[in-house]
XYZ file of C-alpha atoms in Angstrom:
571
model
C 152.216 105.057 87.881
C 152.629 106.212 91.467
C 149.002 107.416 91.343
C 147.910 103.959 90.256
C 149.496 102.588 93.402
C 147.635 105.023 95.627
C 144.139 105.006 94.102
C 143.187 101.267 94.248
C 143.171 101.079 98.067
C 140.792 104.044 98.069
C 138.229 101.868 96.288
C 137.929 99.722 99.428
C 135.126 100.928 101.726
C 133.564 99.749 104.983
C 129.750 99.455 105.012
C 127.188 98.215 107.527
C 125.896 94.712 106.889
C 123.634 92.208 108.610
C 124.364 88.726 109.731
C 121.207 86.652 110.050
C 120.965 83.733 112.407
C 118.233 82.014 114.390
C 118.496 80.670 117.895
C 116.053 79.645 120.661
C 115.504 82.502 123.083
C 113.635 82.773 126.379
C 110.521 84.971 126.079
C 107.748 86.002 128.507
C 104.443 84.125 128.486
C 101.070 85.490 129.577
C 99.944 84.278 132.989
C 96.147 84.429 133.069
C 96.131 83.201 136.683
C 97.871 86.405 137.792
C 95.829 88.556 140.160
C 97.373 91.638 138.521
C 94.696 91.478 135.829
C 91.799 92.229 138.154
C 90.566 93.870 141.335
C 87.767 92.306 143.358
C 84.827 94.585 144.137
C 81.696 93.143 145.755
C 82.836 89.604 144.825
C 83.120 90.573 141.152
C 86.441 90.815 139.310
C 86.953 94.202 137.667
C 89.854 95.184 135.382
C 92.918 96.590 137.095
C 94.055 100.108 136.262
C 96.971 98.765 134.192
C 94.660 96.590 132.077
C 92.419 99.603 131.429
C 95.437 101.741 130.549
C 96.844 99.266 128.020
C 93.404 98.692 126.504
C 92.927 102.435 126.060
C 96.358 102.847 124.431
C 95.654 99.977 122.026
C 92.278 101.510 121.123
C 93.645 104.998 120.547
C 96.457 103.762 118.314
C 94.429 100.904 116.787
C 97.615 98.857 116.995
C 99.383 96.371 119.239
C 101.414 97.842 122.103
C 104.810 96.161 121.497
C 106.544 93.856 123.982
C 110.216 94.226 124.811
C 112.211 93.038 121.800
C 114.893 90.312 122.246
C 117.155 92.470 120.066
C 116.949 95.803 118.261
C 116.688 94.006 114.904
C 114.829 90.741 115.224
C 111.734 88.829 114.218
C 109.928 85.979 115.972
C 106.625 84.125 116.404
C 104.718 83.767 119.667
C 101.815 81.399 120.305
C 99.452 81.515 123.275
C 95.801 81.186 124.281
C 93.824 84.227 125.373
C 90.423 85.942 125.381
C 88.913 87.541 122.298
C 85.497 88.078 120.718
C 83.840 86.789 117.588
C 81.252 89.043 115.947
C 78.390 88.285 113.593
C 75.157 89.848 112.413
C 72.328 89.243 114.875
C 70.598 85.935 114.265
C 66.874 85.516 113.698
C 66.475 84.612 117.391
C 68.451 87.680 118.547
C 66.959 90.289 116.201
C 63.602 90.475 118.073
C 65.484 91.558 121.208
C 67.167 94.338 119.231
C 63.764 95.397 117.866
C 62.394 95.444 121.415
C 65.313 97.631 122.519
C 64.878 99.994 119.547
C 61.154 100.430 120.164
C 61.848 101.211 123.803
C 64.217 103.991 122.740
C 61.748 105.330 120.189
C 58.970 105.485 122.792
C 61.104 107.211 125.424
C 60.944 110.923 126.168
C 63.879 111.400 123.783
C 62.725 109.813 120.556
C 65.717 107.844 119.186
C 65.276 106.398 115.710
C 66.965 103.651 113.680
C 66.585 103.243 109.930
C 64.121 100.358 110.194
C 61.945 102.174 112.732
C 61.838 105.338 110.634
C 60.998 103.433 107.449
C 58.225 101.537 109.247
C 56.154 104.755 109.352
C 54.868 103.896 112.823
C 56.486 106.806 114.649
C 54.274 109.676 115.739
C 54.370 112.460 118.295
C 51.270 111.235 120.050
C 48.799 113.471 121.807
C 51.503 115.871 122.940
C 52.266 117.068 119.420
C 55.706 117.855 118.027
C 58.534 118.583 120.446
C 59.303 122.229 121.059
C 62.904 122.159 122.075
C 64.476 118.951 120.699
C 64.529 117.249 117.332
C 64.196 113.460 116.959
C 67.501 111.713 117.666
C 69.157 109.695 114.905
C 70.807 106.589 116.372
C 74.285 106.261 114.846
C 75.675 103.738 117.303
C 74.595 101.951 120.458
C 76.456 99.222 122.352
C 75.887 97.425 125.635
C 76.837 94.251 127.477
C 73.665 92.742 128.981
C 75.547 90.260 131.201
C 78.338 92.513 132.483
C 76.455 95.029 134.625
C 74.023 94.848 137.506
C 71.847 92.249 135.778
C 74.772 89.897 135.235
C 78.344 89.583 136.453
C 78.157 92.506 138.901
C 74.803 91.567 140.389
C 74.755 90.884 144.108
C 72.118 89.182 146.279
C 71.956 92.491 148.145
C 70.402 94.110 145.046
C 66.751 93.959 144.139
C 66.264 91.670 141.159
C 65.579 92.782 138.556
C 66.903 96.198 139.527
C 64.773 98.161 137.078
C 65.862 100.115 134.045
C 68.540 102.506 135.185
C 70.124 104.132 132.124
C 72.933 105.790 134.090
C 76.165 103.889 133.312
C 78.505 102.367 135.862
C 82.270 102.970 135.854
C 82.680 100.588 132.889
C 79.835 102.172 130.914
C 77.441 99.303 131.622
C 73.840 100.146 132.281
C 70.619 98.219 132.789
C 68.865 98.258 129.440
C 65.257 97.502 128.577
C 65.304 93.999 127.073
C 62.959 91.004 127.160
C 63.264 89.050 130.398
C 64.143 85.805 128.611
C 67.459 87.369 127.599
C 68.593 87.232 131.229
C 68.379 83.494 131.735
C 71.455 81.404 132.386
C 71.934 77.904 131.050
C 72.986 74.687 132.718
C 76.174 72.913 131.663
C 77.034 69.212 131.766
C 79.223 68.224 134.723
C 78.601 71.543 136.474
C 76.154 72.288 139.255
C 75.171 75.755 140.501
C 73.403 75.736 143.851
C 72.164 79.305 143.265
C 70.310 78.342 140.092
C 71.807 81.280 138.207
C 73.405 79.099 135.563
C 76.063 79.954 133.024
C 76.306 82.436 130.164
C 78.678 83.573 127.427
C 79.492 87.253 127.748
C 78.041 89.147 124.796
C 78.543 92.614 123.384
C 75.520 93.926 121.509
C 76.028 96.676 118.947
C 73.377 98.460 116.965
C 74.051 100.913 114.177
C 71.482 102.771 112.104
C 71.219 99.819 109.727
C 72.587 96.711 111.418
C 72.530 94.707 114.649
C 75.711 92.848 115.693
C 76.445 90.403 118.508
C 80.017 89.704 119.643
C 80.567 86.724 121.924
C 83.517 86.244 124.240
C 85.701 83.196 123.729
C 89.056 81.542 124.200
C 91.305 81.267 121.132
C 94.813 80.482 119.981
C 96.929 83.482 118.980
C 99.802 83.095 116.515
C 101.615 86.426 116.436
C 104.601 87.513 114.345
C 106.638 90.455 115.613
C 109.312 92.284 113.667
C 111.564 94.982 115.094
C 113.863 97.329 113.179
C 116.163 99.520 115.261
C 114.090 98.596 118.329
C 110.872 99.891 116.699
C 108.016 97.460 116.060
C 107.285 97.497 112.333
C 105.151 94.349 112.033
C 102.667 92.739 114.388
C 100.644 90.309 112.299
C 98.528 87.617 113.842
C 96.084 84.844 113.098
C 93.355 83.551 115.393
C 92.282 79.931 115.444
C 90.567 77.349 117.635
C 87.964 79.838 118.892
C 85.705 78.387 121.567
C 82.899 80.291 123.365
C 83.887 80.921 126.973
C 81.213 79.820 129.427
C 81.277 81.478 132.816
C 78.971 81.920 135.829
C 76.076 84.333 135.311
C 76.947 86.133 138.561
C 80.425 86.492 140.036
C 79.250 85.923 143.606
C 77.945 82.438 142.717
C 81.428 81.055 141.968
C 81.754 79.785 145.510
C 78.545 77.773 145.036
C 79.560 76.058 141.797
C 80.863 72.505 141.939
C 81.715 69.905 139.346
C 79.871 66.643 139.097
C 82.052 63.761 137.910
C 84.933 66.091 137.044
C 87.549 64.771 134.672
C 90.062 67.136 136.235
C 89.581 69.006 139.507
C 88.982 72.757 139.283
C 91.566 74.761 141.182
C 91.719 78.362 142.307
C 93.967 79.047 139.319
C 91.041 78.243 137.045
C 88.758 80.757 138.729
C 91.568 83.321 138.681
C 91.826 82.846 134.916
C 88.029 83.316 134.653
C 88.416 86.591 136.538
C 91.291 87.649 134.263
C 89.257 86.891 131.143
C 86.309 88.848 132.539
C 88.606 91.774 133.375
C 89.817 91.780 129.762
C 86.248 91.698 128.486
C 85.189 94.586 130.723
C 88.197 96.622 129.539
C 87.105 96.034 125.932
C 83.404 96.700 126.486
C 84.096 99.871 128.491
C 85.633 101.331 125.307
C 82.581 100.423 123.219
C 79.499 100.625 125.455
C 77.310 103.684 125.197
C 75.473 105.659 122.564
C 76.169 108.085 119.754
C 73.192 109.922 118.321
C 72.799 113.054 116.224
C 70.044 115.588 115.774
C 69.141 118.690 113.810
C 70.113 121.489 116.153
C 67.423 123.388 118.015
C 69.247 126.676 117.546
C 66.844 129.265 116.161
C 66.462 132.958 115.548
C 63.389 135.140 115.612
C 61.917 136.149 112.252
C 60.182 139.129 113.801
C 56.733 138.246 112.414
C 54.374 137.302 115.177
C 56.973 135.422 117.197
C 57.927 132.979 114.444
C 61.409 131.437 114.723
C 63.687 129.718 112.175
C 66.077 126.823 112.857
C 69.591 126.817 111.378
C 69.632 123.386 109.688
C 72.889 122.061 111.171
C 73.354 118.507 112.436
C 75.101 118.061 115.786
C 76.000 115.223 118.130
C 73.450 114.939 120.910
C 74.593 111.826 122.794
C 78.268 110.871 122.935
C 78.260 108.630 125.990
C 80.329 105.962 124.182
C 84.120 106.227 124.126
C 84.006 104.960 120.546
C 84.426 108.567 119.387
C 87.809 108.693 121.120
C 89.413 105.868 119.128
C 89.577 104.296 115.709
C 86.177 102.583 115.520
C 84.583 105.932 114.751
C 86.562 105.803 111.478
C 84.488 102.837 110.263
C 81.952 103.208 107.480
C 79.056 103.198 109.953
C 80.303 106.646 111.016
C 82.075 108.085 107.966
C 79.401 106.933 105.513
C 76.543 106.302 107.921
C 72.914 106.116 106.956
C 71.987 109.404 108.615
C 74.684 111.377 106.817
C 73.508 113.827 104.185
C 70.008 113.550 102.799
C 68.834 110.787 105.153
C 68.772 113.108 108.168
C 65.365 113.583 109.784
C 63.621 116.413 111.597
C 60.306 117.570 113.006
C 57.184 116.938 110.953
C 53.567 117.690 111.718
C 52.770 114.156 112.894
C 56.161 112.573 113.431
C 59.775 112.483 112.227
C 60.165 113.289 108.520
C 63.106 113.619 106.073
C 64.977 116.871 106.575
C 63.684 118.265 103.269
C 60.159 118.137 104.736
C 61.089 119.153 108.269
C 59.908 122.414 109.744
C 62.294 125.303 110.095
C 59.766 127.425 111.905
C 57.075 127.070 114.512
C 54.235 129.594 114.172
C 52.548 131.083 117.244
C 48.768 130.638 117.258
C 46.160 131.457 119.779
C 48.334 132.225 122.769
C 50.640 135.167 123.272
C 52.187 133.607 126.358
C 55.948 133.751 125.784
C 56.391 130.801 128.147
C 54.970 128.620 125.377
C 57.654 129.589 122.875
C 60.085 127.021 121.420
C 62.627 126.148 124.021
C 60.230 126.749 126.895
C 59.345 123.068 127.239
C 55.759 123.694 126.163
C 54.173 123.523 122.713
C 50.692 124.795 123.602
C 49.742 127.546 121.190
C 52.409 126.579 118.613
C 52.244 124.573 115.395
C 54.791 123.474 112.790
C 55.283 126.079 110.103
C 55.363 125.529 106.335
C 59.006 126.399 105.599
C 61.726 123.847 104.756
C 65.470 123.681 105.307
C 67.296 125.171 102.281
C 70.326 122.930 102.954
C 71.881 120.755 105.601
C 75.349 120.612 107.178
C 76.401 117.166 108.376
C 80.157 116.585 108.587
C 80.623 115.287 112.107
C 82.861 112.234 111.773
C 86.241 112.838 110.155
C 88.655 110.223 111.544
C 91.162 108.912 108.934
C 89.891 105.735 107.291
C 93.101 103.741 108.034
C 92.144 103.616 111.716
C 89.371 101.144 110.854
C 91.382 98.530 108.964
C 88.494 96.311 107.896
C 86.108 99.247 107.350
C 83.173 97.765 109.345
C 82.412 97.372 113.033
C 81.915 93.664 112.528
C 85.659 93.138 112.034
C 86.970 96.257 113.751
C 85.687 95.121 117.153
C 87.468 91.790 116.699
C 90.660 93.641 115.726
C 90.442 95.802 118.838
C 89.869 92.798 121.127
C 92.857 90.976 119.608
C 95.104 94.041 119.852
C 94.234 94.475 123.523
C 94.989 90.836 124.352
C 98.331 90.826 122.502
C 99.257 94.161 124.126
C 99.264 92.489 127.536
C 102.661 91.008 126.565
C 104.129 94.499 126.911
C 103.675 94.593 130.700
C 105.831 92.694 133.168
C 102.821 92.544 135.507
C 100.960 90.020 133.352
C 103.688 87.614 132.247
C 105.992 84.924 133.521
C 109.474 86.092 132.637
C 111.291 83.496 130.523
C 108.058 81.518 130.553
C 108.525 80.090 127.084
C 111.129 79.660 124.372
C 110.742 81.024 120.862
C 112.949 80.886 117.799
C 114.225 84.410 117.244
C 115.858 85.443 113.997
C 118.520 88.026 114.767
C 119.745 90.582 112.252
C 123.057 91.632 113.743
C 125.033 94.514 112.282
C 128.690 94.090 111.341
C 131.336 95.859 109.236
C 131.629 94.591 105.685
C 134.577 95.478 103.422
C 133.483 96.279 99.923
C 135.409 97.053 96.715
C 133.950 99.608 94.344
C 134.723 97.815 91.074
C 133.971 100.860 88.938
C 136.537 103.054 90.698
C 139.056 100.204 90.703
C 138.761 99.663 86.948
C 138.802 103.407 86.336
C 142.029 104.001 88.291
C 143.903 101.149 86.612
C 142.615 102.165 83.183
C 143.940 105.702 83.671
C 147.325 104.318 84.829
C 147.577 102.064 81.766
C 146.619 104.954 79.503
C 149.383 107.205 80.853
C 151.879 104.344 80.777
C 151.119 103.756 77.099
C 151.429 107.487 76.371
C 154.793 107.752 78.184
C 156.136 104.645 76.453
C 155.049 105.991 73.082
C 156.816 109.292 73.754
C 159.987 107.428 74.803
C 159.962 105.273 71.674
C 159.479 108.364 69.557
C 162.372 110.155 71.345
C 164.645 107.138 70.919
C 163.852 106.942 67.254
C 164.240 110.690 66.783
C 167.526 111.059 68.763
C 169.052 107.761 67.780
C 170.388 107.180 71.284
C 169.021 106.423 74.672
C 169.699 108.519 77.761
C 169.587 107.979 81.472
C 170.163 109.904 84.698
C 173.294 107.881 85.607
C 176.426 109.705 86.832
C 178.329 108.718 83.723
C 175.707 110.469 81.601
C 176.231 113.644 83.619
C 180.006 113.435 83.261
C 179.972 112.876 79.517
C 177.580 115.746 78.851
C 179.394 118.271 81.030
C 183.064 117.293 80.339
C 184.397 119.896 77.881
C 186.970 122.691 77.559
C 184.675 125.601 78.503
C 183.165 124.039 81.583
C 186.579 122.835 82.697
C 187.757 126.428 82.619
C 184.698 127.651 84.542
C 184.962 125.017 87.258
C 188.714 125.289 87.688
C 189.506 125.630 91.366
C 186.072 124.433 92.459
C 186.552 120.689 92.314
C 185.190 120.359 95.870
C 181.883 121.860 94.764
C 182.276 124.931 96.995
C 179.783 127.728 96.390
C 179.373 130.164 94.920
C 180.950 129.998 91.488
C 182.175 133.227 90.002
C 180.254 132.638 86.765
C 176.794 132.277 88.310
C 175.296 134.356 85.488
C 176.681 132.165 82.734
C 174.006 130.710 80.463
C 174.539 127.161 79.285
C 172.890 125.175 76.546
C 172.928 121.566 75.386
C 173.984 120.995 71.813
C 177.006 120.872 69.511
C 179.977 122.612 71.069
C 181.322 125.020 68.400
C 183.918 127.252 70.163
C 187.504 127.384 68.810
C 188.833 126.181 72.115
C 186.540 123.228 72.050
C 187.561 122.354 68.510
C 191.237 122.448 69.501
C 190.470 120.416 72.644
C 188.464 117.978 70.597
C 191.265 117.443 68.021
C 193.591 116.320 70.727
C 191.181 114.018 72.438
C 192.468 110.925 70.584
C 196.107 111.677 71.308
C 196.989 111.860 67.591
C 195.677 115.326 66.793
C 192.820 114.086 64.609
C 189.169 114.918 65.223
C 186.927 112.092 66.246
C 183.687 113.940 65.424
C 181.648 116.815 66.590
C 181.345 116.983 70.352
C 177.986 117.560 72.088
C 177.295 118.513 75.664
C 176.559 121.546 77.848
C 178.447 124.717 77.025
C 178.111 128.481 76.907
C 174.944 129.310 75.078
C 176.690 131.494 72.505
C 179.126 128.660 71.597
C 176.481 125.895 71.164
C 174.633 125.156 67.954
C 171.470 123.090 67.496
C 171.871 119.404 66.877
C 171.192 118.254 63.341
C 169.232 115.139 62.581
C 171.555 112.381 61.316
C 174.661 114.278 62.399
C 177.752 112.467 63.635
C 178.393 113.253 67.270
C 180.588 111.825 69.942
């Protein structure tokens, strides 16, 4: 039973628990009028280094860079307005401009082909014949921002206009592309007047894959973001975008000083133009990660066959142009890359008259007429050489291997929107772009605390064992009482009555103080019926009349004690 008193407290344990409560909490708010978003270069706002850094981190992780959490374990909603993009397939009025751009690439010195151009059958080498040292380029991806570079936002009156088609990119990967002139016309807006006549535009990001043309327009939208933190680590950053409105802005940055409002409902302040510059800085940070080209080609690596100067190409596909940073982040995990049109059997190579499927492409170029080694493949000249009859036995084309999870919605159409939203939300993580305690949000806190908990199984088990042993002990006691006919205890009187007899009196004579040692330390005693002659004589005189009162039991010398008999009469 003592064990039963010790075990139950051991069933009480202390565990970690959470106490949930919600309270209004001060939280930073984005300040789009902050000059920390942009640097001014030649009158045009450009993204600051910190904006570019956060945008790059968001693109590489394809996730939101978390803000500082109100508590290690908390969840909350934040609402704000900010820049984003909305993407759609090119409209019927925009598609001709993409076709114009594609034809310009196909007719350049480096023949770059889209699916539609190749299937049109209108591509040919021209009078120069097939190329000697480069295969036709397969356009996997191309992106540009027609209004962000020298023809748009960054244009200055000091530049010649138009500046001509300069394909070398600027520091944000913008370049002057060959497009119809009507694309570069600003529009007039009600209640606004531009003395320069440049007009207003909506910034646009144009993307072209092998099979599709996409236009993403810049706008202002409402962000509703839910954050969840567990042990100070962001586990959830879900958001919804609503109230998207295209964001109109001056065609050229330098013309801002010449723009006035006619009949303004509210006066335009410097803060407004600062927010325009911040939005443009965000757009340039986004487009710098996407602008550029990715194209592939059958490699021009060859080896000599040793028969009249003939050479054979190896049949591998390689990346020729990787000027876009898209290969450095998650958008290259979208289906346009992983399962792109040019992958596998759709690859093209050199044919006699123009680009042909790889199965029909030449693997060799046969020398004819001229023995001038300067005319060999790779020399830049094709005089004296013609396409040979051999074909590629196989093709190797496994260039894009990013994990699919990095492109959540699988297509560029949605992935670009995701990236733009992630970049905007990530600005909350920097103290440079926010007003501290600028807003109040309801934060649900999950605070840890000690919780005392009983283990009911162990509690029931310990008491059940105690009851079991108690029942067993009681049963044994009842049996002993029934068997012996008397009850015993450890009281002093019980000791006296069982040890008071003639033999023990003789042994203990002279030792009434309990001094040690006794002389008879080797004497063996036993409990039972005392049967010595001395005991019988002592017993007969115990009533004072010389008559026996019954057999006497107690402790005595082992040789003078007999076993008790059931039903015997003892005193």
